């Protein structure tokens, strides 16, 4: 593995492919920490395994497990899924596995961004985050890919989406947060994204999903379904604080064009009714230092936009609520060539994210 | 990774290739434990790195490093060497990385033998050995090879040599030791080797190198250089207890034939004069539980037979003594097509083995 510090992907002819382009495989991390995953993580591990199995129907899946959970991961996951030992602080592959870029010859390289647990000492979610921050480089070594070193720039994979044709999409709430790169201007951040992902246009949604602890990652509110088309998490309930947030995003999307000069077609994807923590669930979570990680009645950042596009399927969350079915039908209509698999994901949501957050694709 | 329990390699058409057949690559483990490697392992790690670099001249090398040493391994090893995170109890890839077998179609599978630290609770060298014992299966998963599960049979890779044409070679002192498979007869052990390595003849040398803590592994006393030819560690000093041991092996080898019915040609490889621990070296070793692991003046099991055959080279130990050169010349004569690289290996020897012990080839 070569560590590249002297050049940037765009200058070398590399670009980040869209998630709907073909994958070599997918990376996941086995969940473990008892302040993220209720009741020792048993239910979360079953949910992660169901996601891994669904993805493995059409692409290779590698699951990283810490030493303590390795045997259990191997026992739970079917034999077609590869399990490798790798230490981490938590299980968000989207946010700390490498972002992969590809050139015209089909060569793949990784990008190793800095990671500080979604806000570092300002508003990060746990401390320390050293193991997570090492994963991108370890994964590139494992996968025998050269890696661009950009650890002086804090970025999570879930805070960016691209259409593969020069357009990127982020949220202001996240990329301009005080806990990430406060020394950089918005233009400097945009230029960095353009250089590393090979973009000519970056779309800045104002915000994301209400209560999303990641400072509102884009991957929970809006995603490309193809170049020129996005799905946007939506509610018609004007009494919900999410209403103004989704509306602000819609208004922004209606007045911008993408890298190819297209106006975006926006498909609304209705959110479930607010999903909240039960007291029983809260009792099953360890505290993080001296604070509880969740409180009874707390609203979780549930969104159907947090799906993964595998080679053959759309793997999307369900929450065991009536709204699940309408969301499934909308996504099935938007991806007619990939069968939608809906997985009961409340046990992933409790950890703070969803199916897109726990996966990272490797382009082919 | 499929775990195969219902069949054996020979029945499935798989055989263990000889070390001099082509390799896909080599597995090593980064040394760490302070009761094996003097003064915190700094010198050992440099020696391991020199071995890895020599092997990497002609084949891919993957080095497994525990979480604590991962960064250091990545910093010390050159970029062409892959470093993966994997926990272990010590650093003897030969003994607990999988033994690989191959079929006529070129498919490769691993064998996961039981490992108990060279004798378990009878005369094993450390406790516990759980992480070592898991490595074979973890490595097969990493390398995407199916694996034969034979954990109920205790065997280390360094206790077997094969010529790739149906002949295996072991020592009685090791394979019949009380700490390994005392419930099995010699015939049962031989039959197991025949089934798993696909052998028709097993040669049983009586013993190995004097003081070799592995119960005298074959790979420190005798090795195939091609089918029908072996090198044997030798001394002319009749006052050395090794004299009778090497002579007994020679006499045995002169009266047996291999699987093809050939009489073996035996090349004597003179040993260095006894290599002993200094008081200064002993002071740099932590104790193992309540015992020192080495004592001043203790003789080490130094032998030039403990070399590794890579695709393009012979990587052999030197001990900084005048005998090094003659040994190098003999091996160079026996392997005219592979340049011999001699590496100063006293810092590996102190740990209890040598270059062959810290490497495991993956056939191509």
XYZ file of C-alpha atoms in Angstrom, chain A:
364
model
C 0.000 0.000 0.000
C 1.381 3.324 -1.072
C 0.439 6.358 1.026
C -0.059 9.314 -1.301
C 0.435 12.756 0.171
C 1.793 14.781 -2.714
C -1.152 14.687 -5.095
C -4.932 14.604 -5.051
C -7.370 12.254 -6.812
C -8.744 14.749 -9.339
C -5.238 15.682 -10.481
C -4.428 11.975 -10.874
C -7.581 11.273 -12.895
C -9.511 9.570 -10.090
C -13.155 10.286 -9.214
C -15.589 8.914 -6.664
C -18.125 6.674 -8.443
C -21.785 6.877 -7.477
C -23.128 4.186 -5.202
C -25.341 2.885 -8.019
C -22.260 2.084 -10.152
C -20.950 -1.535 -9.944
C -19.313 -2.679 -6.712
C -16.490 -5.105 -6.005
C -17.981 -5.493 -2.571
C -19.001 -3.926 0.699
C -17.340 -3.317 4.054
C -19.173 -3.565 7.375
C -18.125 -3.568 11.045
C -19.547 -5.888 13.698
C -21.262 -3.882 16.500
C -20.054 -4.300 20.035
C -20.016 -1.303 22.378
C -22.707 -1.489 25.046
C -23.351 2.248 25.183
C -24.378 2.225 21.506
C -26.213 -1.092 21.189
C -28.893 -2.021 23.689
C -28.691 -5.104 25.887
C -25.135 -6.009 24.907
C -25.691 -5.675 21.169
C -27.373 -9.027 20.579
C -30.279 -7.600 18.611
C -28.038 -5.147 16.740
C -25.696 -7.960 15.670
C -28.636 -9.946 14.301
C -29.789 -6.874 12.370
C -26.283 -6.221 11.021
C -26.080 -9.879 9.993
C -29.379 -9.586 8.128
C -28.032 -6.528 6.291
C -24.785 -8.347 5.460
C -26.687 -11.347 4.143
C -28.928 -9.179 1.997
C -25.941 -7.387 0.463
C -24.047 -10.658 0.013
C -26.775 -11.850 -2.353
C -25.157 -9.773 -5.074
C -21.680 -8.672 -3.927
C -18.830 -9.709 -1.662
C -19.132 -8.584 1.942
C -16.205 -8.218 4.351
C -17.128 -7.724 8.001
C -14.506 -6.343 10.392
C -14.763 -7.652 13.940
C -12.724 -6.795 16.997
C -10.804 -9.583 18.667
C -13.434 -10.059 21.370
C -16.298 -10.480 18.897
C -14.432 -12.265 16.106
C -15.573 -15.777 16.988
C -19.134 -14.662 17.465
C -19.150 -12.788 14.150
C -17.821 -15.864 12.403
C -20.458 -18.019 14.048
C -23.365 -15.700 13.243
C -22.451 -14.725 9.684
C -22.865 -17.204 6.837
C -19.760 -18.687 5.217
C -19.968 -16.567 2.054
C -19.257 -13.471 4.145
C -15.614 -12.819 4.964
C -14.791 -11.899 8.545
C -11.481 -10.162 9.288
C -10.102 -9.072 12.618
C -9.886 -5.301 12.979
C -10.289 -3.117 16.038
C -12.637 -0.131 16.031
C -14.382 2.109 18.515
C -17.816 1.496 17.010
C -19.439 0.114 13.895
C -20.027 2.908 11.344
C -18.249 1.687 8.220
C -19.760 4.450 6.106
C -18.087 7.084 8.199
C -14.601 5.681 8.674
C -13.984 3.041 6.041
C -12.168 4.638 3.091
C -13.970 6.616 0.441
C -12.898 4.927 -2.806
C -12.018 6.659 -6.040
C -11.442 5.144 -9.475
C -9.659 6.173 -12.654
C -10.417 5.499 -16.319
C -8.216 2.385 -16.263
C -10.374 0.980 -13.474
C -7.726 1.353 -10.767
C -9.134 1.932 -7.299
C -7.586 4.005 -4.518
C -8.819 4.892 -1.063
C -9.049 8.226 0.724
C -8.162 8.343 4.405
C -10.014 11.360 5.852
C -9.597 12.477 9.416
C -12.283 11.160 11.762
C -13.166 12.657 15.161
C -16.406 10.915 16.167
C -18.683 13.499 14.533
C -17.364 16.600 16.204
C -14.321 15.816 18.328
C -14.134 17.627 21.642
C -16.737 20.150 20.511
C -19.759 17.908 20.007
C -18.408 14.449 19.213
C -20.332 11.398 20.337
C -17.627 9.392 22.104
C -14.000 9.560 23.145
C -11.541 8.268 22.081
C -11.975 7.592 18.374
C -8.405 6.495 17.594
C -9.276 3.008 16.368
C -11.973 4.247 14.036
C -9.581 6.819 12.639
C -7.078 4.098 11.714
C -9.521 1.902 9.892
C -9.428 3.574 6.480
C -5.725 2.992 6.140
C -5.911 -0.536 7.552
C -8.670 -1.369 5.115
C -6.704 -0.027 2.160
C -3.752 -2.172 3.226
C -6.003 -5.199 3.595
C -7.590 -4.613 0.192
C -4.235 -3.783 -1.407
C -5.278 -0.316 -2.552
C -3.065 2.748 -2.465
C -4.438 5.502 -0.272
C -4.624 9.287 -0.346
C -3.768 10.643 3.073
C -6.044 13.554 4.032
C -6.226 13.180 7.787
C -5.977 16.920 8.328
C -9.491 17.241 6.904
C -12.315 15.879 9.066
C -14.968 14.153 6.982
C -17.245 11.158 7.314
C -18.439 9.074 4.372
C -22.044 9.614 5.422
C -21.725 13.361 5.014
C -21.221 13.168 1.241
C -23.170 11.800 -1.696
C -22.107 11.964 -5.356
C -23.820 11.278 -8.660
C -20.627 9.946 -10.300
C -20.853 12.662 -12.938
C -19.256 15.544 -11.111
C -21.965 16.501 -8.609
C -21.592 16.173 -4.863
C -24.179 16.773 -2.173
C -23.591 17.701 1.484
C -25.353 19.537 4.303
C -24.274 22.891 5.694
C -25.202 21.792 9.205
C -22.562 19.069 9.063
C -19.772 20.307 6.824
C -19.753 23.766 8.429
C -20.056 22.460 12.003
C -17.654 23.835 14.600
C -16.418 20.362 15.540
C -14.914 19.447 12.186
C -12.924 21.971 10.163
C -13.651 25.339 11.803
C -10.407 26.818 10.482
C -11.602 26.406 6.886
C -14.013 28.591 4.956
C -16.938 27.128 3.109
C -15.082 27.701 -0.167
C -12.007 25.904 1.101
C -14.108 22.948 2.181
C -15.829 22.883 -1.187
C -12.492 23.042 -3.005
C -11.188 20.114 -0.947
C -14.211 18.033 -1.869
C -13.772 18.957 -5.522
C -10.106 17.961 -5.481
C -10.575 14.671 -3.656
C -13.867 13.463 -5.144
C -13.313 15.057 -8.556
C -16.405 17.220 -8.544
C -17.280 20.356 -10.448
C -20.418 21.198 -8.450
C -21.170 20.771 -4.768
C -24.779 21.096 -3.639
C -25.212 22.411 -0.095
C -28.465 21.350 1.473
C -29.111 23.509 4.519
C -29.804 20.674 6.951
C -30.716 17.023 7.466
C -32.976 14.979 9.723
C -34.204 16.468 12.988
C -32.191 15.193 15.930
C -29.564 13.476 13.791
C -26.501 13.397 16.067
C -24.072 13.498 13.154
C -24.890 17.194 12.697
C -27.345 15.962 10.093
C -25.514 13.861 7.550
C -26.805 14.126 4.017
C -27.165 10.340 3.750
C -30.122 10.366 6.115
C -32.095 13.060 4.268
C -31.289 12.907 0.565
C -29.674 10.473 -1.898
C -29.073 10.224 -5.630
C -31.054 7.484 -7.321
C -29.452 8.248 -10.680
C -27.728 11.313 -12.160
C -30.221 14.153 -12.059
C -32.629 12.485 -9.618
C -32.731 12.401 -5.837
C -34.984 11.089 -3.077
C -35.693 13.481 -0.243
C -36.986 12.505 3.215
C -40.346 14.225 3.571
C -43.199 14.873 5.950
C -46.524 16.620 5.404
C -46.930 17.217 9.142
C -46.485 20.947 9.580
C -46.347 20.517 13.351
C -43.185 18.438 13.037
C -39.885 20.390 13.198
C -38.778 18.180 10.324
C -41.315 19.842 8.064
C -39.415 23.122 7.811
C -36.132 21.256 7.418
C -37.281 19.046 4.555
C -39.000 22.023 2.959
C -35.827 24.099 3.106
C -33.968 21.273 1.372
C -36.661 20.954 -1.281
C -36.594 24.666 -1.994
C -32.820 24.559 -2.307
C -32.911 21.551 -4.633
C -35.531 23.206 -6.844
C -33.363 26.229 -7.492
C -29.971 24.578 -8.268
C -28.558 22.632 -11.176
C -26.082 19.764 -11.082
C -22.635 19.504 -12.685
C -24.218 18.672 -16.024
C -26.508 21.719 -15.811
C -29.620 19.607 -15.137
C -32.404 20.691 -12.824
C -32.828 17.938 -10.284
C -35.905 15.760 -10.208
C -36.846 15.380 -6.534
C -38.786 12.316 -5.347
C -40.323 12.733 -1.908
C -39.871 9.753 0.411
C -42.268 10.078 3.363
C -40.721 9.611 6.796
C -42.195 7.289 9.386
C -44.113 8.927 12.213
C -41.644 9.910 14.961
C -39.836 6.860 16.349
C -38.918 7.254 20.013
C -36.904 5.344 22.592
C -38.774 3.249 25.144
C -37.801 3.164 28.808
C -37.052 -0.546 28.420
C -34.609 0.166 25.601
C -32.892 2.882 27.618
C -32.359 0.479 30.513
C -30.399 -1.747 28.135
C -27.826 0.916 27.255
C -24.640 1.512 29.228
C -23.757 5.119 29.919
C -20.971 6.866 28.036
C -18.699 8.226 30.761
C -21.149 9.881 33.152
C -24.052 10.434 30.800
C -26.825 8.170 29.566
C -26.657 7.829 25.798
C -30.440 7.862 25.311
C -33.449 8.913 27.351
C -37.007 7.546 27.331
C -39.179 9.279 24.762
C -36.174 10.612 22.863
C -36.892 10.889 19.142
C -34.561 8.902 16.892
C -33.442 10.070 13.453
C -35.470 7.459 11.569
C -35.453 7.866 7.776
C -35.990 5.561 4.842
C -33.383 7.486 2.838
C -30.675 5.642 4.764
C -30.621 2.688 2.322
C -27.719 0.883 0.612
C -27.544 0.262 -3.137
C -25.906 -3.123 -3.734
C -25.181 -4.578 -7.159
C -28.491 -6.382 -7.222
C -30.656 -4.909 -4.489
C -31.760 -1.929 -2.495
C -31.296 -2.782 1.170
C -33.516 -0.391 3.122
C -34.674 -0.023 6.709
C -38.090 -0.732 8.084
C -39.271 0.270 11.552
C -42.187 -2.085 12.068
C -44.690 0.691 11.299
C -47.394 1.058 8.652
C -45.342 3.683 6.771
C -42.720 1.013 5.916
C -44.698 -0.354 3.006
C -45.270 2.937 1.160
C -41.569 3.752 1.449
C -40.648 0.335 0.081
C -42.959 0.811 -2.878
C -41.530 4.215 -3.714
C -37.949 2.943 -3.674
C -38.917 -0.130 -5.683
C -40.416 2.157 -8.292
C -37.262 4.286 -8.404
C -34.970 1.246 -8.732
C -36.956 -1.094 -11.014
C -33.921 -3.284 -11.753
C -32.973 -3.981 -8.132
C -35.251 -5.865 -5.803
C -35.814 -3.915 -2.598
C -35.079 -5.839 0.605
C -36.506 -4.164 3.682
C -34.902 -5.082 6.992
C -36.298 -4.359 10.438
C -33.714 -1.851 11.586
C -34.917 -0.364 14.853
C -31.951 -2.032 16.550
C -29.567 -0.246 14.170
C -31.405 3.065 14.523
C -31.009 3.002 18.311
C -27.240 3.138 17.746
C -27.682 6.419 15.896
C -27.761 5.573 12.211
C -29.055 3.100 9.720
C -28.214 0.751 6.863
C -26.325 3.287 4.767
C -24.299 4.327 7.822
C -23.076 0.782 8.532
C -21.945 -0.031 4.979
C -19.299 1.236 2.584
C -19.094 0.134 -1.027
C -15.874 -0.704 -2.864
C -16.240 0.135 -6.563
C -15.236 -2.544 -9.035
